[in-house]
Coordinates of C-alpha atoms in Angstrom, one line a residue:
X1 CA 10.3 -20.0 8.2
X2 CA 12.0 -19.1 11.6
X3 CA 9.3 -21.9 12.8
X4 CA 10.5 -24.3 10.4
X5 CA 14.4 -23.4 11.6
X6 CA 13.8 -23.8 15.0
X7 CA 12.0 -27.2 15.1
X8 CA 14.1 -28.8 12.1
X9 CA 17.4 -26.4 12.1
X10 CA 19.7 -28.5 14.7
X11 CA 18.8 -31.5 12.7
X12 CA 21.3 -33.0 10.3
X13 CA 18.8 -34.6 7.9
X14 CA 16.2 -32.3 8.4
X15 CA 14.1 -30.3 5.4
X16 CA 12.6 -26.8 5.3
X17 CA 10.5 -27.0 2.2
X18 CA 9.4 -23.7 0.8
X19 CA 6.3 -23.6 -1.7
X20 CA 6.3 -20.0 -2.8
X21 CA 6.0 -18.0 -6.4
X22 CA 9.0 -16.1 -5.0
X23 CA 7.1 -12.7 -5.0
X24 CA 8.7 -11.6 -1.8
X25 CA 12.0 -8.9 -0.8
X26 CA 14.9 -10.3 0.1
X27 CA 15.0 -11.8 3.8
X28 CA 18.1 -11.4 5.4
X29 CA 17.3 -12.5 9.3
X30 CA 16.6 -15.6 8.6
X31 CA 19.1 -19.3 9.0
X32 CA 17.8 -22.9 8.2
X33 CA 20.6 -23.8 10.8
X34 CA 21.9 -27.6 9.8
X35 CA 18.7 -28.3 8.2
X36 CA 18.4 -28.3 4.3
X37 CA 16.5 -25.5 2.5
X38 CA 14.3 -27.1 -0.4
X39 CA 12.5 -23.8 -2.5
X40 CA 9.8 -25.3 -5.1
X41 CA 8.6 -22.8 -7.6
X42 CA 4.8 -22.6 -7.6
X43 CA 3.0 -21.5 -11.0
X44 CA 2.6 -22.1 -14.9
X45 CA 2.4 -18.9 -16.0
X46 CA 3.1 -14.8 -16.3
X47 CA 0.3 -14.2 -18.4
X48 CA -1.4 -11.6 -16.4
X49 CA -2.6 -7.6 -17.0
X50 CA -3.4 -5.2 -13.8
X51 CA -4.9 -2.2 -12.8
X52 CA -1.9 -0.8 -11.0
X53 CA -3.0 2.7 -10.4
X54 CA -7.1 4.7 -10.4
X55 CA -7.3 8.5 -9.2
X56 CA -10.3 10.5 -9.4
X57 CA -9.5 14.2 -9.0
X58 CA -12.1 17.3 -9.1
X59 CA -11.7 19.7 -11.8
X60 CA -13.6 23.2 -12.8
X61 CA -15.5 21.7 -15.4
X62 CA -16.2 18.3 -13.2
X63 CA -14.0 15.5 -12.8
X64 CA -11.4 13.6 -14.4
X65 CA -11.0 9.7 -13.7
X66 CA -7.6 7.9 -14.2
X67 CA -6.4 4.4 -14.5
X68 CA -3.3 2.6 -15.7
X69 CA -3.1 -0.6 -16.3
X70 CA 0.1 -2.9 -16.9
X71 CA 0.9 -5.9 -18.8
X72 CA 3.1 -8.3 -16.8
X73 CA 3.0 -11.1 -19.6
X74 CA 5.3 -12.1 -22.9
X75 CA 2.6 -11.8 -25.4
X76 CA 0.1 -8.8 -26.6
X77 CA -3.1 -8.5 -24.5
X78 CA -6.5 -7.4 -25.5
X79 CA -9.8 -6.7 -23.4
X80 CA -11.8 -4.0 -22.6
X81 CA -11.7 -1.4 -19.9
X82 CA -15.4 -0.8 -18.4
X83 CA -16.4 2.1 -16.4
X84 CA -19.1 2.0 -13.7
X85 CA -20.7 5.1 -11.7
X86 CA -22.6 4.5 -9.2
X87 CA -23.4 0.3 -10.3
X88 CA -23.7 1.7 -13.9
X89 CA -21.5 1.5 -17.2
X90 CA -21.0 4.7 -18.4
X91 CA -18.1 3.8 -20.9
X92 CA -16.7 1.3 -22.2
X93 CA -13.1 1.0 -24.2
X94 CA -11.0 -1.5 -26.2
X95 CA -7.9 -1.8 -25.2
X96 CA -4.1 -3.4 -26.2
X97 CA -1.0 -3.6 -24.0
X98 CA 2.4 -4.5 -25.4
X99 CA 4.0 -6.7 -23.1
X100 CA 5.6 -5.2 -20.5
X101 CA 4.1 -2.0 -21.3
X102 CA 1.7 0.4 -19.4
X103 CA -1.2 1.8 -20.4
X104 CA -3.4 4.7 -18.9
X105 CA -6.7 5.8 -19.7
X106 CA -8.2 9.2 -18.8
X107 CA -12.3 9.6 -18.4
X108 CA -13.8 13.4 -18.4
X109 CA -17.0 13.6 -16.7
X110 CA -19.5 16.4 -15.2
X111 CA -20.9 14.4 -12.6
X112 CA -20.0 10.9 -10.9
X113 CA -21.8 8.9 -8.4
X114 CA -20.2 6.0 -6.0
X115 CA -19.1 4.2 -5.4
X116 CA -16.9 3.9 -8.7
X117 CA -15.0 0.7 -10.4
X118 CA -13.3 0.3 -12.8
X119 CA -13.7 -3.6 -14.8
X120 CA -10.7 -4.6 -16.9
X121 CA -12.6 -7.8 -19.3
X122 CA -9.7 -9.7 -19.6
X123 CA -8.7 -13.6 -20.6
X124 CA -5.5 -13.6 -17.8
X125 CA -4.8 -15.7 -14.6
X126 CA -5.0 -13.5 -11.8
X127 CA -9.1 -11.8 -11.9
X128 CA -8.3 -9.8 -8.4
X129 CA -6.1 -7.1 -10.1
X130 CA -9.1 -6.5 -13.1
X131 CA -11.2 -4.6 -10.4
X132 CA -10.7 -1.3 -8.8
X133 CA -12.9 0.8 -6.8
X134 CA -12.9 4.4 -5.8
X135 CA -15.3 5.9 -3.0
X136 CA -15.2 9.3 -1.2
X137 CA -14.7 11.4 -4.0
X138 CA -16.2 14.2 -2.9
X139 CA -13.9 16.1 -0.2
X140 CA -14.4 17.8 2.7
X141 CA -12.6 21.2 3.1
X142 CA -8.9 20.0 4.9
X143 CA -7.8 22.4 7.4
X144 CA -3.9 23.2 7.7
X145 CA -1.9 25.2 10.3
X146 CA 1.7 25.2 9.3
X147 CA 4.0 26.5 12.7
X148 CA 6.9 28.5 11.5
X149 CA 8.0 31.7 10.1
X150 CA 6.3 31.0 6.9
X151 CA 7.1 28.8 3.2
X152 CA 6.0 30.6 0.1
X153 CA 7.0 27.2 -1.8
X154 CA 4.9 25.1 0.7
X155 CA 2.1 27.3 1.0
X156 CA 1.5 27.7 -2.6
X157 CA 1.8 24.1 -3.0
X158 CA -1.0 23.5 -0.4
X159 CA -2.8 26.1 -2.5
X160 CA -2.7 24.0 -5.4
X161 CA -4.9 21.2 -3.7
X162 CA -9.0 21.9 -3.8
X163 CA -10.6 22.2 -1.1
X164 CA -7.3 23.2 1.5
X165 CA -7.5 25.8 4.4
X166 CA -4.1 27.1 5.6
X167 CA -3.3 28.9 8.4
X168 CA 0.2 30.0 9.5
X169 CA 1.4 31.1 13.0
X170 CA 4.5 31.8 14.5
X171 CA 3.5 29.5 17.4
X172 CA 1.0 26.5 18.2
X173 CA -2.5 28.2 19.9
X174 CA -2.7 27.1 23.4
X175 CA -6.5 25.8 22.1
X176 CA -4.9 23.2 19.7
X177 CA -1.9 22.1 22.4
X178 CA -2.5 18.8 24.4
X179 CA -1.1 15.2 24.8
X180 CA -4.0 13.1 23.1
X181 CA -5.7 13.2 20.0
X182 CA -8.8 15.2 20.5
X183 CA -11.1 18.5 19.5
X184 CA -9.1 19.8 17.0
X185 CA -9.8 22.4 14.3
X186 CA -7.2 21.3 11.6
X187 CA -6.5 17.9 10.3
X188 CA -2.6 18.6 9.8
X189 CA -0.6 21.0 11.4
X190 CA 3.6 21.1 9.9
X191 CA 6.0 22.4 12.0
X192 CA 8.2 24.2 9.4
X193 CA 11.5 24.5 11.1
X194 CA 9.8 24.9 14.6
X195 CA 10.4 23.1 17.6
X196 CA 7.2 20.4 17.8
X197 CA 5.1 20.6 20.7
X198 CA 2.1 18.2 21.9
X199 CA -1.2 19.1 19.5
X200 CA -4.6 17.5 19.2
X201 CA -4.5 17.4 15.6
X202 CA -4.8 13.4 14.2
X203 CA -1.4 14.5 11.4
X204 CA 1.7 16.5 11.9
X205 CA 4.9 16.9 10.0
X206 CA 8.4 17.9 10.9
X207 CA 10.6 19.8 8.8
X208 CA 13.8 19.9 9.9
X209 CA 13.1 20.5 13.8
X210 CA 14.9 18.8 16.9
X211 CA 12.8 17.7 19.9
X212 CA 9.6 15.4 18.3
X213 CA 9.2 12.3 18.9
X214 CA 9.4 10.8 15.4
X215 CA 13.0 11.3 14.7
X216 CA 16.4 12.7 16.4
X217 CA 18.6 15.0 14.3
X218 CA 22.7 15.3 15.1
X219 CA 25.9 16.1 13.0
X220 CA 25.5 17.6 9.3
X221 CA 25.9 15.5 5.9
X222 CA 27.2 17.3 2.8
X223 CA 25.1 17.2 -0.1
X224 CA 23.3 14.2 0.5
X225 CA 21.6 12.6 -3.2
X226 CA 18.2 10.8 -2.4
X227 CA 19.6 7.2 -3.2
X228 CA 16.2 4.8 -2.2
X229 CA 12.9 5.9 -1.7
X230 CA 9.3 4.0 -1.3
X231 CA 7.6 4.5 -4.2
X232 CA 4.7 2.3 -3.7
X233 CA 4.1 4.4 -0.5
X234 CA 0.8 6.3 -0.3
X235 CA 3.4 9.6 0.5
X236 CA 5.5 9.1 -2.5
X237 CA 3.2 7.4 -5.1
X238 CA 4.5 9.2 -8.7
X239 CA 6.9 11.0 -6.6
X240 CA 10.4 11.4 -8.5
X241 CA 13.3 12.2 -5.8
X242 CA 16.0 11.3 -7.9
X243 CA 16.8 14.6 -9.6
X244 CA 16.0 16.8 -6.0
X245 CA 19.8 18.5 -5.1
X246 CA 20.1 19.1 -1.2
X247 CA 22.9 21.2 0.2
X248 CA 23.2 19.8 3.7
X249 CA 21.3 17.7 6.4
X250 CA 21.2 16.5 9.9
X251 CA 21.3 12.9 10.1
X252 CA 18.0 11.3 11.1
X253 CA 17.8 8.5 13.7
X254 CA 13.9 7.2 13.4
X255 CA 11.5 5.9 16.4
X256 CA 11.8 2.6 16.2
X257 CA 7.6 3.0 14.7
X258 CA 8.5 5.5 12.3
X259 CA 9.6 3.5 9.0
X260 CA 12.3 5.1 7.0
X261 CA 10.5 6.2 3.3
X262 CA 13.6 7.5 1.5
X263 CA 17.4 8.0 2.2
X264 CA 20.6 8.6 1.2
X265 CA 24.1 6.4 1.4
X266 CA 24.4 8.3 4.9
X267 CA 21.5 9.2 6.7
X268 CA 17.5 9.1 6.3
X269 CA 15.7 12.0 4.8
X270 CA 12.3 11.5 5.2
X271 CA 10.4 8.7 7.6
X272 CA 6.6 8.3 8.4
X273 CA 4.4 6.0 10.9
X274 CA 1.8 6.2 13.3
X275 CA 2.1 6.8 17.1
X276 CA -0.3 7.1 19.5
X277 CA -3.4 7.8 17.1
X278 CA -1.7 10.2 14.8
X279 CA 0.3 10.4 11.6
X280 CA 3.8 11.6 11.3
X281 CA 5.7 12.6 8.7
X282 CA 9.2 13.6 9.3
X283 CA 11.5 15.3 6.6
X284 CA 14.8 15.7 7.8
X285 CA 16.2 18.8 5.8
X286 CA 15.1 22.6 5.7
X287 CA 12.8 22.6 2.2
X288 CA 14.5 26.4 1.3
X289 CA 18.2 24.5 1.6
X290 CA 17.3 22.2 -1.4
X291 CA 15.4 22.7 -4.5
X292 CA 12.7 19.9 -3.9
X293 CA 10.3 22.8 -3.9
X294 CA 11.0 23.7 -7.3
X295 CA 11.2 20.2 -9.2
X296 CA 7.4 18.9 -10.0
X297 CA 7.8 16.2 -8.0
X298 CA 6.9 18.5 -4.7
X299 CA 3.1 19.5 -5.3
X300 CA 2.5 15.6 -5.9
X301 CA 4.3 14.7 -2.5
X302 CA 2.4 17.5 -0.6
X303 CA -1.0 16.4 -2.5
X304 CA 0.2 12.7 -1.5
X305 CA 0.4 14.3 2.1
X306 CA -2.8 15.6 2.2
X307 CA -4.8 12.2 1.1
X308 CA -2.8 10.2 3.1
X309 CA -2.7 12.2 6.4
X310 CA -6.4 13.0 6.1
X311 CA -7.8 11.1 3.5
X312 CA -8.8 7.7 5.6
X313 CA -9.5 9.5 8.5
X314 CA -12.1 11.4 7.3
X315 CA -14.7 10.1 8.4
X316 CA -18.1 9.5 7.0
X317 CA -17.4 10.3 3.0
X318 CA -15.3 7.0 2.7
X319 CA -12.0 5.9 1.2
X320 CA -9.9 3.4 -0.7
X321 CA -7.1 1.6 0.9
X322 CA -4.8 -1.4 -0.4
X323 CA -5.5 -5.0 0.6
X324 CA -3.8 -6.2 3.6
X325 CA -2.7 -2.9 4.8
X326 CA -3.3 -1.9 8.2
X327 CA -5.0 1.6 8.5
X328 CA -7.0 3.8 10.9
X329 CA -10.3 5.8 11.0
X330 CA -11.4 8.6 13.4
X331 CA -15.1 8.0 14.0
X332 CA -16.8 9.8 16.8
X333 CA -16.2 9.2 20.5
X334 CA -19.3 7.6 21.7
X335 CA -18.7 5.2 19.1
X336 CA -17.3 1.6 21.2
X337 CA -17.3 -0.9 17.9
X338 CA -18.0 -0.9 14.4
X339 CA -18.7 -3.9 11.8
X340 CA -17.2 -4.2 8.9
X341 CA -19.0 -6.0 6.1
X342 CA -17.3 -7.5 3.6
X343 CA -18.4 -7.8 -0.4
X344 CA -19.5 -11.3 0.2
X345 CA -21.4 -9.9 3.2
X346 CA -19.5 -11.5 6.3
X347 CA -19.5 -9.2 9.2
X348 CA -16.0 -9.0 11.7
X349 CA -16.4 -6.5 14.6
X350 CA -13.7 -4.1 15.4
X351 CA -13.1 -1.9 18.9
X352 CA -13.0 1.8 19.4
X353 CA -10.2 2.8 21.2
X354 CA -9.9 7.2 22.0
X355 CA -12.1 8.1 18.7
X356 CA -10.0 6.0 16.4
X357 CA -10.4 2.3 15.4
X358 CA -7.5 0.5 13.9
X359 CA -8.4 -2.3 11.0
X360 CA -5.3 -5.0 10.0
X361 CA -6.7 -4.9 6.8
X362 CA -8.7 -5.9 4.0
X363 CA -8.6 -9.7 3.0
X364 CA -9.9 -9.2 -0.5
X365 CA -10.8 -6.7 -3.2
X366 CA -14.1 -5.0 -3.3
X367 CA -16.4 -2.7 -1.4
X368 CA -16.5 -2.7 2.0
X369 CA -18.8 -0.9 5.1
X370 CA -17.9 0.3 8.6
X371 CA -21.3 0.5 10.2
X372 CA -21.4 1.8 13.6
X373 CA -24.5 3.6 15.7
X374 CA -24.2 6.9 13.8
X375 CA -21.9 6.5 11.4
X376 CA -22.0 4.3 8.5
X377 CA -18.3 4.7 6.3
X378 CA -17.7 2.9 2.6
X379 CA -14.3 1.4 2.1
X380 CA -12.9 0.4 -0.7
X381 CA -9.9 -2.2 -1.6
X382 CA -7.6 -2.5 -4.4
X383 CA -5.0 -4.7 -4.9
X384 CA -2.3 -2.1 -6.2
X385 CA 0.4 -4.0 -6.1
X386 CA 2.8 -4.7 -8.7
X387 CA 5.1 -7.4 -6.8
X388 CA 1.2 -9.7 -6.2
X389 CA 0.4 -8.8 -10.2
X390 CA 3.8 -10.1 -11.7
X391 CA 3.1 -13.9 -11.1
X392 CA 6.4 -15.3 -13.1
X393 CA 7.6 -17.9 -11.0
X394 CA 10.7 -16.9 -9.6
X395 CA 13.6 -19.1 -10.4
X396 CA 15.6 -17.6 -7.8
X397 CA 15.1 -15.8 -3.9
X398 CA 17.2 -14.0 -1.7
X399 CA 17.3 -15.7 1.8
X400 CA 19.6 -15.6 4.8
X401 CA 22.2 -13.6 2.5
X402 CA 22.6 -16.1 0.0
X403 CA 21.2 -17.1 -3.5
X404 CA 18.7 -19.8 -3.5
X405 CA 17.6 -21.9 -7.0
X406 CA 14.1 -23.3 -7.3
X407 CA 14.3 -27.1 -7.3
X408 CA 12.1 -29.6 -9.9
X409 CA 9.4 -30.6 -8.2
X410 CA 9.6 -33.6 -5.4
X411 CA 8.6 -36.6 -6.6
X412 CA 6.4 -39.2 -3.9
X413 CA 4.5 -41.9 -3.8
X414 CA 1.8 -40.1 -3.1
X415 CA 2.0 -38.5 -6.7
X416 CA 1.9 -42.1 -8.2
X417 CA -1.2 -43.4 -6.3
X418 CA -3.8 -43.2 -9.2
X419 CA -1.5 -45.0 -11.6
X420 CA -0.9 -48.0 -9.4
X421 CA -4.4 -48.2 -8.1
X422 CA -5.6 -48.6 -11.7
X423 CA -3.0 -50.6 -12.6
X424 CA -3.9 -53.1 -9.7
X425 CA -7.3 -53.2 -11.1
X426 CA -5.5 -54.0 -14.1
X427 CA -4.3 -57.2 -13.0
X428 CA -7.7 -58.3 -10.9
X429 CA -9.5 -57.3 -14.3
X430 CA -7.0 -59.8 -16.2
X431 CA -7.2 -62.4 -13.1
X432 CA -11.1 -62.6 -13.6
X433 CA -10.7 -63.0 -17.3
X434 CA -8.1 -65.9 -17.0
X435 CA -10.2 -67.6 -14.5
X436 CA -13.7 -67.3 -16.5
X437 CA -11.4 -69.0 -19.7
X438 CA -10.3 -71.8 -17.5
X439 CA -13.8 -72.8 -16.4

């Protein structure tokens, strides 16, 4: 679009025509100039159901596999939700979905094998949200070194979580202190109210500590309330931050990498990015000066934390990421390049920069590998995303501050080629006839 403004903008009769379903946030930064701003709705339909959501989580007696699906259309919808293990069906359910309703489906089983999908049969006009695949299911143990004077409410949290190793210290160990991402013993290390120093883990969050290089704190807010917040963030995915009370905070100013995940009217309260190989997480207040770790909405953010600080950097097990995200995977440091083949088996080679290689992101949905010289890594891709799945044809976008109405679609000659060429044939047809009459 800024393209389109800066060849055609100073032009009084120029055109910016937009073909678009509308399925896109608001765009502020953006000015046709003098040229005129033409939007043409694309699509016929909103008929369409989706797997919005799949978890697989280990419990005593096995595991327990969830997925919610969600009708996006104006009419009932009917199919059946299939369950593969491992390339087979082990179940197989009926399902309805009101409109505009979610559904989930649980599945209880003692043993699973990868990778797993789950296969929504379904008559609707978008197939890439009927598919969803899960692969690394079974966890390494996740080593945590939280720097501070100690968090009952955060360490029981991290207890919650299988498979977790904490450690607490008053102070980094000079063995895990040093300026790149190396050797390190824990995946995540939280500085809980502690000055942040240089470590070697690939994760680290802040909790209300001055001097890291994810976000400066200065002045106090009152009370601030949680106002906006990323829910389709990996970090706060079924997180519920309305209710959480917080006495006071320091207002935040973000790195310009470190994208701002929930706020209040005044100030940010808790950003995340990634900077030079590793995750951050920043949280802007002191946890014991609110009661976010009392509402149920805390041991789903640190669980959140875990998977997505660790999770797709773990390495050989594998793990599911959304299409078109950008995401990162620590493989080991004589590794130079890995391949990664897609489901219809097209190869695209990626560098190795430091131990970590850095993907754009998945083009489609399915089952992808990382091959390298020792390592080989399953990936999976989802679409998960509920803004692709609801295909109504907007009537209306936001653009350059201002409201802009979808317009019938252009007419052309071009559209009217077929029609004349048969009725020119027409008249040669009716020619030949009058002629063969007269002689």
């Amino acid at each position: 679009m800024r393209l389109a403004s800066a060849l055609v903008g100073k032009n009084q009769s120029g055109r910016i025509i937009l073909l678009s379903d509308g399925a896109f946030p608001p765009v502020s930064d953006f000015s046709p100039g003098n040229a005129q701003l033409i939007y043409e709705s694309l699509g016929a339909t909103r008929e369409n159901v989706a797997i919005t959501a799949m978890d697989v989580q280990p419990r005593a007696e096995g595991y327990e596999w969830f997925v919610a699906m969600r009708n996006f259309g104006a009419s009932e919808a009917s199919g059946v939700l299939e369950f593969y293990s491992g390339g087979k069906l082990i179940d197989a359910r009926q399902i309805k979905i009101a409109p505009g309703q979610t559904l989930a489906q649980t599945l209880r089983a003692r043993q699973l094998a990868e990778p797993l999908e789950a296969r929504l049969n379904i008559d609707d006009a978008l197939a890439s949200d009927n598919r969803a695949y899960r692969v690394g299911i079974t966890e390494q143990t996740r080593r945590v070194l939280i720097v501070g004077e100690g968090n009952f409410f955060l360490e029981r949290a991290l207890a919650l979580e299988p498979n977790v190793e904490v450690n607490k210290a008053p102070s980094v160990p000079e063995s895990e202190r040093g300026q790149r991402v190396g050797d390190s013993q824990y995946d995540l290390i939280i500085f809980d109210n502690a000055p942040p120093v240089p470590v070697k883990a690939r994760a680290v969050m802040v909790i209300r500590a001055q001097g890291g290089p994810i976000a400066k704190l200065s002045g106090q807010v009152k009370t601030p309330r949680i106002a906006v917040w990323e829910k389709e963030h990996p970090l706060l995915r079924y997180v519920e931050l309305a209710p959480v009370l917080i006495d006071n905070a320091p207002r935040m100013e973000p790195a310009p990498w470190a994208k701002v995940i929930a706020e209040s009217q005044q100030t940010p309260l808790i950003v995340a990015g990634e900077h030079a190989g590793r995750r951050w997480v920043g949280i802007g207040w002191n946890l014991l000066e609110s009661d976010f770790p009392l509402q149920p909405a805390f041991p789903i953010f640190i669980g959140n934390l875990l998977r997505w600080a660790t999770g797709e950097q773990g390495g050989t097990q594998g793990f599911t990421v959304r299409t078109g995200t950008p995401f990162s995977v620590n493989v080991p440091p004589d590794e130079t390049r890995l391949t990664l083949t897609a489901p219809d088996s097209q190869k695209q080679e990626f560098p190795v920069n430091e131990g970590t290689l850095i993907v754009p992101g998945l083009p489609r949905v399915g089952l992808y590998t990382l091959q390298g010289n020792k390592v080989r890594i399953p990936v999976g891709g989802n679409l998960f995303d509920t803004d692709e799945s609801d295909i109504a044809p907007r009537q209306t976008i936001q653009l350059g501050g201002r409201t802009v109405q979808a317009q019938g679609q252009m007419f052309t000659l071009r559209d009217l080629w077929r029609p004349i060429v048969l009725l020119m044939l027409a008249i040669l047809m009716l020619e030949w006839w009058v002629f063969i009459r007269r002689s």
